[in-house]
Coordinates of C-alpha atoms and ligand atoms in Angstrom, one line a residue:
Chain O
M234 CA -10.8 40.6 -12.2
S235 CA -8.0 40.8 -9.6
L236 CA -5.6 43.5 -8.6
H237 CA -2.9 42.1 -10.7
V238 CA -4.8 42.8 -13.9
L239 CA -4.7 46.5 -13.1
D240 CA -1.0 46.3 -12.3
T241 CA 0.0 44.8 -15.7
P242 CA 2.6 47.2 -17.1
A243 CA 1.4 49.1 -20.2
T244 CA 4.8 48.6 -21.9
A245 CA 3.9 45.2 -23.4
P246 CA 3.4 45.2 -27.1
P247 CA -0.3 45.6 -28.0
S248 CA -0.5 42.2 -29.7
Q249 CA 0.6 40.3 -26.5
V250 CA -1.5 42.3 -24.1
P251 CA -4.5 40.0 -24.0
A252 CA -2.5 36.8 -23.4
L253 CA -0.3 38.6 -20.8
L254 CA -3.5 40.0 -19.1
H255 CA -4.9 36.5 -19.0
R256 CA -1.7 34.9 -17.7
T257 CA -1.1 37.4 -15.0
G258 CA -4.8 37.4 -14.2
A259 CA -4.8 33.6 -13.7
A260 CA -1.6 33.7 -11.5
G261 CA -3.0 36.6 -9.5
A262 CA -6.3 34.8 -8.9
A263 CA -4.4 31.7 -7.7
I264 CA -2.3 33.6 -5.3
L265 CA -5.3 35.6 -4.1
S266 CA -7.4 32.4 -3.6
R267 CA -4.6 30.8 -1.6
W268 CA -3.2 33.8 0.4
G269 CA -6.1 36.2 0.2
L270 CA -7.6 35.4 3.6
L271 CA -4.3 35.5 5.4
L272 CA -3.7 38.9 3.8
A273 CA -7.0 40.2 4.8
F274 CA -6.6 39.0 8.3
L275 CA -3.2 40.8 8.7
L276 CA -4.6 43.8 7.3
L277 CA -7.6 43.8 9.6
W278 CA -5.2 43.3 12.5
Q279 CA -3.1 46.3 11.4
V280 CA -6.2 48.5 10.8
A281 CA -7.8 47.5 14.0
S282 CA -4.6 48.2 16.0
V283 CA -3.8 51.6 14.4
Q284 CA -7.3 52.9 14.4
G285 CA -7.7 51.9 18.1
W286 CA -10.6 49.6 17.4
V287 CA -8.8 47.2 19.9
S288 CA -6.3 48.1 22.5
A289 CA -2.9 48.5 20.9
S290 CA -1.4 47.4 24.1
V291 CA -2.8 44.0 23.6
L292 CA -2.8 43.7 19.8
P293 CA 0.1 45.9 18.8
P294 CA 0.6 47.0 15.2
L295 CA 2.4 44.4 13.1
G296 CA 5.5 46.7 12.6
T297 CA 6.0 46.8 16.5
I298 CA 5.7 42.9 16.7
A299 CA 8.1 42.6 13.8
G300 CA 10.5 45.0 15.7
A301 CA 10.4 43.0 18.9
L302 CA 11.0 39.8 16.9
W303 CA 14.0 41.4 15.1
R304 CA 15.5 42.7 18.4
G305 CA 14.9 39.3 20.0
I306 CA 16.7 37.5 17.2
V307 CA 19.6 40.0 16.8
G308 CA 20.1 40.3 20.5
G309 CA 20.0 36.6 20.7
A310 CA 17.4 36.5 23.6
L311 CA 14.7 34.9 21.5
L312 CA 17.2 32.8 19.6
D313 CA 18.3 31.2 22.9
D314 CA 14.6 30.4 23.7
L315 CA 14.1 29.0 20.3
A316 CA 17.2 26.9 20.7
I317 CA 16.2 25.4 23.9
S318 CA 12.7 24.8 22.8
L319 CA 13.9 23.1 19.7
Q320 CA 16.2 21.0 21.8
R321 CA 13.5 19.8 24.1
S322 CA 10.9 19.0 21.6
G323 CA 13.5 17.6 19.1
L324 CA 14.9 15.3 21.6
A325 CA 11.5 14.1 22.8
F326 CA 10.1 13.7 19.2
A327 CA 13.2 11.8 18.0
S328 CA 13.1 9.4 21.0
A329 CA 9.4 8.8 20.3
V330 CA 10.1 8.1 16.7
G331 CA 13.0 5.9 17.6
L332 CA 11.0 3.8 20.0
G333 CA 7.5 4.1 18.5
I334 CA 8.2 3.1 14.9
P335 CA 10.3 -0.1 15.6
L336 CA 8.0 -1.1 18.4
G337 CA 5.0 -0.4 16.4
L338 CA 6.3 -2.6 13.4
L339 CA 7.0 -5.4 15.8
M340 CA 3.7 -5.2 17.5
G341 CA 1.7 -5.0 14.4
Q342 CA 3.0 -8.2 13.2
L343 CA 2.8 -10.2 16.5
R344 CA -0.9 -10.5 17.1
P345 CA -0.7 -12.1 20.5
V346 CA 1.6 -9.3 21.7
E347 CA -0.5 -6.6 20.1
R348 CA -3.7 -7.9 21.7
A349 CA -2.1 -8.2 25.1
L350 CA -0.7 -4.7 25.0
D351 CA -3.7 -3.0 23.4
P352 CA -5.7 -2.2 26.6
I353 CA -3.0 -0.8 28.4
L354 CA -1.9 1.2 25.4
Q355 CA -5.3 2.6 25.1
L356 CA -5.3 3.6 28.7
F357 CA -2.1 5.3 28.5
R358 CA -3.1 7.1 25.5
Q359 CA -6.3 8.4 26.9
T360 CA -4.6 9.7 30.1
S361 CA -3.6 13.2 29.1
A362 CA 0.1 13.5 29.3
L363 CA -0.5 17.0 30.9
A364 CA -2.3 15.4 33.7
L365 CA 0.7 13.2 34.3
Y366 CA 3.2 16.1 34.1
P367 CA 3.1 16.6 38.0
V368 CA 3.8 12.9 38.4
F369 CA 6.8 13.2 36.0
I370 CA 8.0 16.3 37.9
L371 CA 7.9 14.3 41.1
L372 CA 9.8 11.5 39.6
L373 CA 12.3 13.4 37.5
G374 CA 12.6 16.8 39.2
L375 CA 11.7 20.1 37.7
G376 CA 14.7 20.2 35.2
E377 CA 14.9 19.2 31.6
A378 CA 14.2 15.5 32.2
S379 CA 10.5 15.9 33.1
K380 CA 9.9 18.4 30.2
V381 CA 11.5 16.1 27.6
F382 CA 9.8 13.1 29.1
V383 CA 6.3 14.5 29.1
I384 CA 6.6 15.6 25.4
F385 CA 8.1 12.1 24.6
W386 CA 5.2 10.4 26.4
A387 CA 2.6 12.5 24.5
T388 CA 4.2 12.0 21.2
L389 CA 4.9 8.3 21.6
F390 CA 1.3 7.1 21.4
P391 CA 0.2 8.7 18.1
I392 CA 3.4 7.3 16.4
L393 CA 3.1 3.9 18.0
L394 CA -0.6 3.4 17.3
A395 CA -0.4 4.7 13.7
T396 CA 2.5 2.3 12.9
I397 CA 0.7 -0.7 14.6
G398 CA -2.5 0.3 12.5
G399 CA -0.4 0.6 9.3
V400 CA 1.0 -2.8 9.7
K401 CA -2.1 -4.5 10.6
E402 CA -4.0 -2.9 7.6
V403 CA -1.4 -4.2 5.1
D404 CA -3.3 -6.1 2.4
A405 CA -3.0 -9.8 3.4
K406 CA -3.3 -10.7 -0.4
L407 CA -0.1 -8.8 -1.2
I408 CA 1.7 -10.8 1.6
E409 CA 0.3 -13.9 0.2
M410 CA 1.5 -12.9 -3.3
A411 CA 5.1 -12.4 -1.9
R412 CA 4.9 -15.7 -0.1
S413 CA 3.9 -17.4 -3.3
Y414 CA 7.2 -16.4 -4.8
G415 CA 9.0 -17.9 -1.8
A416 CA 9.8 -14.6 -0.1
T417 CA 11.2 -15.1 3.4
R418 CA 9.7 -13.4 6.4
A419 CA 12.5 -10.8 6.2
T420 CA 11.8 -10.1 2.6
V421 CA 8.1 -9.8 3.2
F422 CA 8.7 -7.4 6.0
R423 CA 11.2 -5.3 4.1
R424 CA 9.5 -5.2 0.8
V425 CA 5.7 -5.5 1.5
I426 CA 4.9 -4.6 5.2
L427 CA 7.2 -1.7 5.6
P428 CA 6.5 0.3 2.4
A429 CA 2.8 -0.3 2.8
S430 CA 2.8 1.1 6.3
V431 CA 4.7 4.3 5.5
P432 CA 1.6 6.4 4.7
Q433 CA 0.0 5.5 7.9
I434 CA 3.3 6.1 9.9
F435 CA 3.4 9.6 8.4
V436 CA -0.2 10.2 9.8
G437 CA 1.1 9.4 13.2
L438 CA 4.2 11.5 12.7
R439 CA 2.4 14.6 11.7
L440 CA 0.0 14.3 14.6
S441 CA 2.9 13.7 16.9
A442 CA 4.7 16.8 15.7
T443 CA 1.6 19.0 16.5
T444 CA 1.4 17.3 19.9
A445 CA 5.0 17.8 20.6
L446 CA 4.7 21.6 20.1
L447 CA 1.5 21.7 22.4
L448 CA 3.3 19.9 25.2
L449 CA 6.4 21.9 24.7
I450 CA 4.6 25.1 25.4
A451 CA 2.6 23.7 28.4
A452 CA 5.7 22.2 29.9
E453 CA 7.6 25.5 29.5
M454 CA 4.8 27.6 30.9
I455 CA 4.7 25.5 34.1
G456 CA 8.1 25.3 35.4
A457 CA 10.8 26.8 33.1
N458 CA 13.0 29.9 32.9
R459 CA 13.9 29.5 29.3
G460 CA 12.2 28.5 26.1
L461 CA 9.6 30.1 23.9
G462 CA 6.7 28.9 26.0
F463 CA 8.4 30.5 29.0
Q464 CA 8.8 33.6 27.1
V465 CA 5.2 34.0 26.2
M466 CA 4.2 33.8 29.9
N467 CA 7.3 35.9 30.9
A468 CA 6.7 38.7 28.5
Q469 CA 3.0 38.9 29.4
Y470 CA 3.9 39.0 33.1
N471 CA 6.3 41.8 32.4
F472 CA 3.9 43.5 30.0
Q473 CA 6.2 43.3 27.1
V474 CA 3.3 42.5 24.8
P475 CA 5.2 42.8 21.4
L476 CA 7.9 40.3 22.7
M477 CA 5.0 38.0 23.8
W478 CA 3.6 38.1 20.2
A479 CA 7.0 37.6 18.8
A480 CA 7.4 34.4 20.9
I481 CA 3.9 33.2 19.8
L482 CA 4.8 34.0 16.2
L483 CA 8.0 32.0 16.4
L484 CA 6.1 29.0 18.0
A485 CA 3.6 29.2 15.1
L486 CA 6.5 29.2 12.6
L487 CA 8.0 26.3 14.3
G488 CA 4.9 24.3 13.9
L489 CA 4.6 25.2 10.3
A490 CA 8.2 24.2 9.6
A491 CA 7.8 20.9 11.3
N492 CA 4.8 20.1 9.2
A493 CA 6.4 21.4 6.0
V494 CA 9.4 19.0 6.6
L495 CA 7.2 16.1 7.3
V496 CA 5.0 16.8 4.2
L497 CA 8.1 17.1 2.1
L498 CA 9.5 13.8 3.3
Q499 CA 6.1 12.1 2.8
R500 CA 5.9 13.3 -0.8
R501 CA 9.3 11.8 -1.5
L502 CA 8.6 8.5 0.2
C503 CA 5.0 8.0 -1.1
R504 CA 5.3 9.2 -4.6
W505 CA 3.5 6.0 -5.6
S506 CA 0.3 6.8 -3.7
A507 CA -2.3 8.8 -5.5
D508 CA -3.3 10.6 -2.2
A509 CA 0.2 11.7 -1.2
R510 CA -0.1 15.1 -2.4
Chain Q
M249 CA 14.5 -28.1 -33.7
G250 CA 14.3 -31.0 -31.3
A251 CA 12.0 -29.3 -28.9
Q252 CA 10.3 -32.7 -28.3
A253 CA 13.6 -34.2 -27.3
I254 CA 13.9 -32.0 -24.2
A255 CA 12.5 -33.9 -21.1
R256 CA 9.4 -31.9 -20.2
R257 CA 8.8 -31.4 -16.5
G258 CA 5.8 -29.9 -14.7
E259 CA 3.8 -33.1 -14.2
V260 CA 1.2 -33.1 -11.5
A261 CA -0.2 -36.1 -9.6
V262 CA -3.0 -35.6 -7.1
R263 CA -3.7 -38.5 -4.8
G264 CA -6.6 -38.8 -2.3
L265 CA -6.7 -35.1 -1.7
S266 CA -9.2 -34.0 0.9
K267 CA -9.8 -30.6 2.6
S268 CA -12.4 -29.4 5.1
F269 CA -12.9 -26.2 6.9
A270 CA -14.6 -25.5 10.3
L271 CA -17.9 -24.0 9.7
A272 CA -20.5 -22.9 12.1
G273 CA -19.7 -25.7 14.7
G274 CA -19.5 -28.3 12.0
R275 CA -17.1 -29.2 9.3
L276 CA -17.5 -28.3 5.5
N277 CA -15.9 -30.9 3.3
V278 CA -14.7 -29.0 0.3
L279 CA -12.7 -31.8 -1.4
R280 CA -12.9 -35.5 -0.7
G281 CA -10.3 -37.9 -1.9
L282 CA -9.5 -36.3 -5.2
D283 CA -7.4 -38.2 -7.7
L284 CA -6.0 -36.4 -10.7
D285 CA -3.1 -36.6 -13.1
I286 CA -2.0 -33.6 -15.1
R287 CA 0.5 -34.3 -17.9
A288 CA 3.6 -32.1 -18.3
G289 CA 2.7 -29.3 -20.6
E290 CA -1.0 -29.8 -20.4
C291 CA -3.6 -27.2 -20.1
L292 CA -6.1 -28.2 -17.5
A293 CA -9.2 -26.0 -16.8
I294 CA -11.1 -26.4 -13.6
V295 CA -14.8 -25.3 -13.6
G296 CA -17.6 -25.7 -11.0
A297 CA -20.1 -23.8 -9.1
S298 CA -19.2 -21.1 -6.7
G299 CA -18.0 -22.7 -3.5
S300 CA -17.3 -26.1 -5.1
G301 CA -13.6 -25.8 -4.0
K302 CA -11.8 -24.5 -7.1
T303 CA -9.8 -22.1 -5.4
T304 CA -9.0 -24.4 -2.4
L305 CA -7.8 -27.0 -4.8
L306 CA -5.5 -24.5 -6.7
R307 CA -4.2 -23.2 -3.3
M308 CA -3.2 -26.7 -2.3
L309 CA -1.5 -27.2 -5.7
A310 CA 0.4 -23.9 -5.2
G311 CA 1.4 -25.0 -1.7
L312 CA -0.4 -22.0 0.0
E313 CA -2.7 -24.3 1.8
S314 CA -2.1 -27.8 3.1
P315 CA -4.4 -30.7 2.7
D316 CA -6.1 -32.6 5.5
A317 CA -5.3 -35.9 3.8
G318 CA -3.7 -37.0 0.5
E319 CA -0.9 -35.4 -1.3
V320 CA 0.2 -33.5 -4.4
R321 CA 3.3 -34.6 -6.3
I322 CA 5.1 -32.6 -8.9
D323 CA 7.5 -34.6 -11.0
G324 CA 7.2 -37.2 -8.3
V325 CA 8.2 -34.9 -5.4
P326 CA 5.6 -34.3 -2.8
V327 CA 4.5 -30.7 -2.3
R328 CA 5.4 -29.1 0.9
G329 CA 4.7 -25.4 0.6
V330 CA 5.4 -23.1 -2.2
G331 CA 8.0 -24.1 -4.8
T332 CA 10.1 -22.5 -7.5
E333 CA 8.6 -24.7 -10.2
R334 CA 5.3 -23.1 -9.8
A335 CA 3.8 -19.6 -10.0
V336 CA 0.4 -18.3 -9.3
I337 CA -1.6 -15.7 -11.1
F338 CA -4.5 -14.4 -8.9
Q339 CA -7.8 -13.0 -9.8
E340 CA -6.6 -9.5 -8.7
P341 CA -3.2 -8.3 -10.2
R342 CA -1.8 -8.0 -6.7
L343 CA 0.8 -5.5 -7.7
L344 CA 2.9 -3.6 -5.1
P345 CA 1.6 -0.1 -5.5
W346 CA 5.1 1.6 -4.6
L347 CA 6.8 -0.3 -7.3
T348 CA 6.8 0.4 -11.0
V349 CA 5.7 -2.2 -13.5
L350 CA 9.4 -3.2 -13.9
G351 CA 9.9 -3.3 -10.2
N352 CA 6.8 -5.6 -9.7
V353 CA 7.7 -7.9 -12.5
A354 CA 11.3 -8.2 -11.1
F355 CA 9.9 -8.7 -7.5
G356 CA 9.1 -12.4 -8.0
L357 CA 12.7 -13.0 -9.4
E358 CA 14.2 -11.0 -6.6
A359 CA 12.2 -12.8 -3.9
R360 CA 13.7 -16.1 -5.4
G361 CA 17.2 -14.6 -4.9
L362 CA 18.1 -13.4 -8.3
P363 CA 20.4 -10.3 -8.0
P364 CA 18.5 -7.1 -8.9
P365 CA 20.4 -6.3 -12.0
E366 CA 19.8 -9.8 -13.6
A367 CA 16.2 -9.7 -12.3
E368 CA 15.7 -6.4 -14.1
V369 CA 17.0 -7.7 -17.5
R370 CA 14.7 -10.7 -17.4
A371 CA 11.8 -8.6 -16.2
R372 CA 12.3 -6.3 -19.2
E373 CA 12.1 -9.3 -21.6
T374 CA 8.9 -10.6 -19.9
I375 CA 7.3 -7.2 -20.0
H376 CA 8.0 -7.0 -23.6
L377 CA 6.4 -10.4 -24.2
V378 CA 3.0 -9.2 -22.6
G379 CA 3.1 -6.1 -24.5
L380 CA 3.7 -3.6 -21.7
A381 CA 7.1 -2.3 -22.9
D382 CA 5.8 1.4 -22.9
F383 CA 4.6 1.1 -19.4
E384 CA 7.7 -0.3 -17.7
A385 CA 8.1 3.0 -15.6
A386 CA 4.5 3.3 -14.8
F387 CA 3.0 2.8 -11.3
P388 CA 0.1 0.4 -10.7
R389 CA -2.4 3.2 -10.1
Q390 CA -1.7 4.4 -13.7
L391 CA -2.6 1.1 -15.3
S392 CA -6.0 0.0 -16.6
G393 CA -7.3 -3.3 -15.2
G394 CA -6.2 -5.2 -18.2
M395 CA -2.8 -3.7 -18.2
A396 CA -2.4 -4.4 -14.5
Q397 CA -3.4 -8.1 -15.0
R398 CA -0.7 -8.3 -17.8
A399 CA 1.8 -7.0 -15.4
G400 CA 0.7 -9.8 -12.9
I401 CA 1.0 -12.3 -15.7
A402 CA 4.5 -11.1 -16.6
R403 CA 5.6 -11.4 -13.0
A404 CA 4.6 -15.0 -12.9
L405 CA 6.1 -15.7 -16.3
A406 CA 9.3 -14.1 -15.4
V407 CA 10.3 -16.7 -12.9
R408 CA 9.9 -19.3 -15.7
P409 CA 7.7 -21.7 -14.0
E410 CA 7.1 -25.2 -15.2
I411 CA 3.4 -25.0 -13.8
L412 CA 1.2 -21.8 -14.1
L413 CA -1.6 -21.8 -11.6
L414 CA -4.4 -19.3 -12.5
D415 CA -7.4 -18.5 -10.3
E416 CA -9.9 -16.7 -12.6
P417 CA -7.2 -14.5 -13.8
L418 CA -9.5 -12.6 -16.3
G419 CA -12.7 -12.7 -14.1
A420 CA -12.6 -9.1 -13.3
L421 CA -12.0 -7.7 -16.8
D422 CA -14.4 -6.6 -19.3
A423 CA -15.5 -8.8 -22.2
M424 CA -13.2 -7.2 -24.9
T425 CA -10.1 -7.1 -22.8
R426 CA -10.8 -10.7 -21.6
M427 CA -11.0 -12.0 -25.1
T428 CA -7.7 -10.3 -26.0
L429 CA -6.0 -11.8 -23.0
Q430 CA -7.5 -15.2 -23.6
E431 CA -5.7 -15.4 -26.9
E432 CA -2.6 -14.1 -25.2
L433 CA -2.9 -17.0 -22.7
A434 CA -3.2 -19.4 -25.5
R435 CA -0.1 -18.0 -27.2
I436 CA 1.8 -18.0 -23.9
W437 CA 0.9 -21.6 -23.2
R438 CA 1.9 -22.6 -26.7
D439 CA 5.2 -20.7 -26.8
E440 CA 6.4 -21.3 -23.2
R441 CA 5.5 -25.0 -22.9
V442 CA 4.2 -24.7 -19.4
T443 CA 1.8 -26.8 -17.6
M444 CA -1.2 -24.6 -17.0
I445 CA -4.0 -25.1 -14.5
L446 CA -6.7 -22.6 -14.9
V447 CA -9.7 -22.0 -12.6
T448 CA -12.5 -20.3 -14.5
H449 CA -16.2 -19.5 -14.5
D450 CA -16.1 -18.9 -18.2
L451 CA -16.8 -22.1 -20.1
E452 CA -15.8 -20.6 -23.3
E453 CA -12.4 -19.7 -21.9
A454 CA -12.0 -23.3 -20.6
I455 CA -12.8 -24.8 -24.0
L456 CA -10.6 -22.2 -25.8
L457 CA -7.6 -23.0 -23.8
A458 CA -7.8 -26.4 -22.2
D459 CA -6.8 -29.9 -23.2
R460 CA -9.2 -31.2 -20.6
V461 CA -11.8 -29.6 -18.3
L462 CA -12.3 -30.8 -14.7
V463 CA -15.9 -30.3 -13.5
L464 CA -16.1 -30.0 -9.7
P465 CA -19.6 -31.1 -8.5
R466 CA -21.7 -28.9 -6.2
S467 CA -22.8 -31.8 -4.1
K468 CA -20.0 -33.6 -2.4
G469 CA -21.7 -37.0 -3.0
E470 CA -20.8 -36.7 -6.7
R471 CA -17.3 -37.5 -8.2
P472 CA -15.6 -34.8 -10.2
R473 CA -15.6 -35.4 -13.9
L474 CA -13.0 -34.9 -16.6
V475 CA -14.1 -33.7 -20.0
D476 CA -11.8 -34.0 -23.0
V477 CA -11.6 -30.9 -25.3
A478 CA -10.8 -32.7 -28.7
L479 CA -10.7 -29.7 -30.8
A480 CA -7.9 -28.6 -33.1
R481 CA -6.0 -25.5 -32.3
P482 CA -6.4 -22.5 -32.8
R483 CA -9.8 -22.8 -31.8
D484 CA -12.9 -20.9 -33.0
R485 CA -15.5 -19.9 -30.5
S486 CA -18.3 -20.0 -33.2
E487 CA -17.4 -23.3 -34.6
Q488 CA -20.0 -26.0 -34.3
N489 CA -18.0 -28.5 -32.2
F490 CA -17.0 -25.7 -29.9
V491 CA -20.5 -24.7 -29.3
A492 CA -21.7 -28.3 -28.9
L493 CA -19.0 -28.8 -26.2
R494 CA -20.0 -25.7 -24.5
R495 CA -23.5 -26.9 -24.3
R496 CA -22.4 -30.3 -22.9
L497 CA -20.3 -28.6 -20.2
M498 CA -23.3 -26.4 -19.3
A499 CA -25.3 -29.5 -18.9
E500 CA -22.6 -31.1 -16.7
L501 CA -22.6 -28.2 -14.4
S502 CA -26.2 -27.9 -13.9
L503 CA -26.5 -31.6 -13.6
H504 CA -24.3 -31.5 -10.4
Ligands
ATP201 N1 -10.1 -20.4 4.9 C1 -11.3 -20.9 4.9 N2 -11.9 -21.0 6.0 C2 -13.3 -21.6 6.0 N3 -14.0 -21.9 4.9 C3 -13.3 -21.7 3.8 C4 -11.9 -21.2 3.6 N4 -11.6 -21.2 2.3 C5 -12.7 -21.7 1.6 N5 -13.7 -22.0 2.4 C6 -15.0 -22.5 2.1 O1 -14.6 -23.7 1.1 C7 -15.6 -23.6 0.1 C8 -15.0 -23.6 -1.2 O2 -14.4 -22.4 -1.3 P1 -13.4 -22.0 -2.6 O3 -13.0 -20.7 -2.5 O4 -12.6 -23.1 -2.9 O5 -14.7 -22.0 -3.8 P2 -14.5 -21.7 -5.3 O6 -15.0 -22.9 -6.0 O7 -13.2 -21.1 -5.6 O8 -15.7 -20.6 -5.4 P3 -15.7 -19.3 -6.2 O9 -16.1 -19.7 -7.7 O10 -16.8 -18.4 -5.8 O11 -14.3 -18.6 -6.3 C9 -16.6 -22.4 0.4 O12 -17.8 -22.8 0.9 C10 -15.8 -21.6 1.3 O13 -16.7 -21.0 2.3
MG202 MG1 -12.5 -19.1 -6.2

């Protein structure tokens, strides 16, 4: 059925061949159904580039991109860009988490505070952080501060709103149950409200991580001389197309890695939830 | 040996208890001047049409709701909020989904300040008592409805209350599971010597378990009535007197 079946070594004892065929066949089918499209995409890219279906100067062969990536990493140029990009987005994301989760937990429990703050939060959230970037530059200068702040601003709201939502949606019946056993407010918070909000908080975290990367690239394209976002623009400007693709690839890997870490953390913390997989 | 000599606690006195709620501009009187005495160790069932105020009464006994007028005294002490001598079993199991059965049963004990290691030991004993020993480590989503309710019952029993307050605890279960758990509640009541106050829609359940049945009227003009269940235990649902009493309660209910 799959390519792997054809690859099965003929050295297996005859009696085991059908079982082995079946097993490798099943594993091969699983791999193919998960990675097949990605492989096909890469294959198409390679063929198109080598055969000249598209201009190889815009879509270079994969080997050329890999070479540029390797040189960038070994030579340290791309590594520096990666480090500064990580620093900017990491600092902003950590600040947003550090402020957004505690504030959200508090606001979610204090209805009057939440109601009073909601309109302005909605307004802030709907105002694109990118549109505000020039304002932040005016206020904080063109250095690191404005870049970190614009990412922080954009990542704060998904976290904050998800946390507030999570707290507000905690089943009142569970809180009443805890209260019926004489649980104090602190105990109710620690043992009911907090764990119940965790899945929602993770929705916010994952959304924020994506946003952080988006804003990082935009901020670095507008006024930076280092960083992966800068490198994408810079390489394009200097017509170093393989380097441009290498930087793009690194950005994509960064996003994948951030998401993978969050998914792993979520699985650990939400093992109890049926949909945490 | 000498069980009768132990001073039994868990006596409930209700005096002039009234409660109304704001409703569409006016007020809805749910209870008006209810007087009721429940003996220590008695099992009282509360029946009545939907909306007759059963849950409201139970919540006031639990201290989860405060009356407009009147008071509830437990062993002579007026009720102000929840208390350690009472435990509530709700219609839904209300288990915390992120805790195992063991964690859930220990939760009530821990909320009352017992150190976790001791809470765990006592939770284990109680889980055994309700027949969930094999499911200690299971999460709520892995339990059937009946098993989840058993865990909820264990959580309440673990705190060793003098008074168990149950609001249609078996109402959401299928008929077979309900019958099994009714027998189990009868056994728990007999062995644990608790005062049990049981809100139910099921007249058979009321007669099977209760010493007396409180019938709440639908119309607020009428007084609530108390019906004695003078049947020897263990009770048999198909026995003639059982059936006759059931018929009588049915008539009481439709009368109001
Ligand atoms: N918090 C509340 N606010 C307003 N009205 C309420 C509230 N709680 C109960 N009521 C009203 O009080 C009446 C009695 O409610 P209660 O829940 O005690 O009835 P019940 O006898 O338990 O009914 P059921 O058998 O359906 O559970 C109902 O009409 C209900 O609408
Ligand atoms: Mg009710």
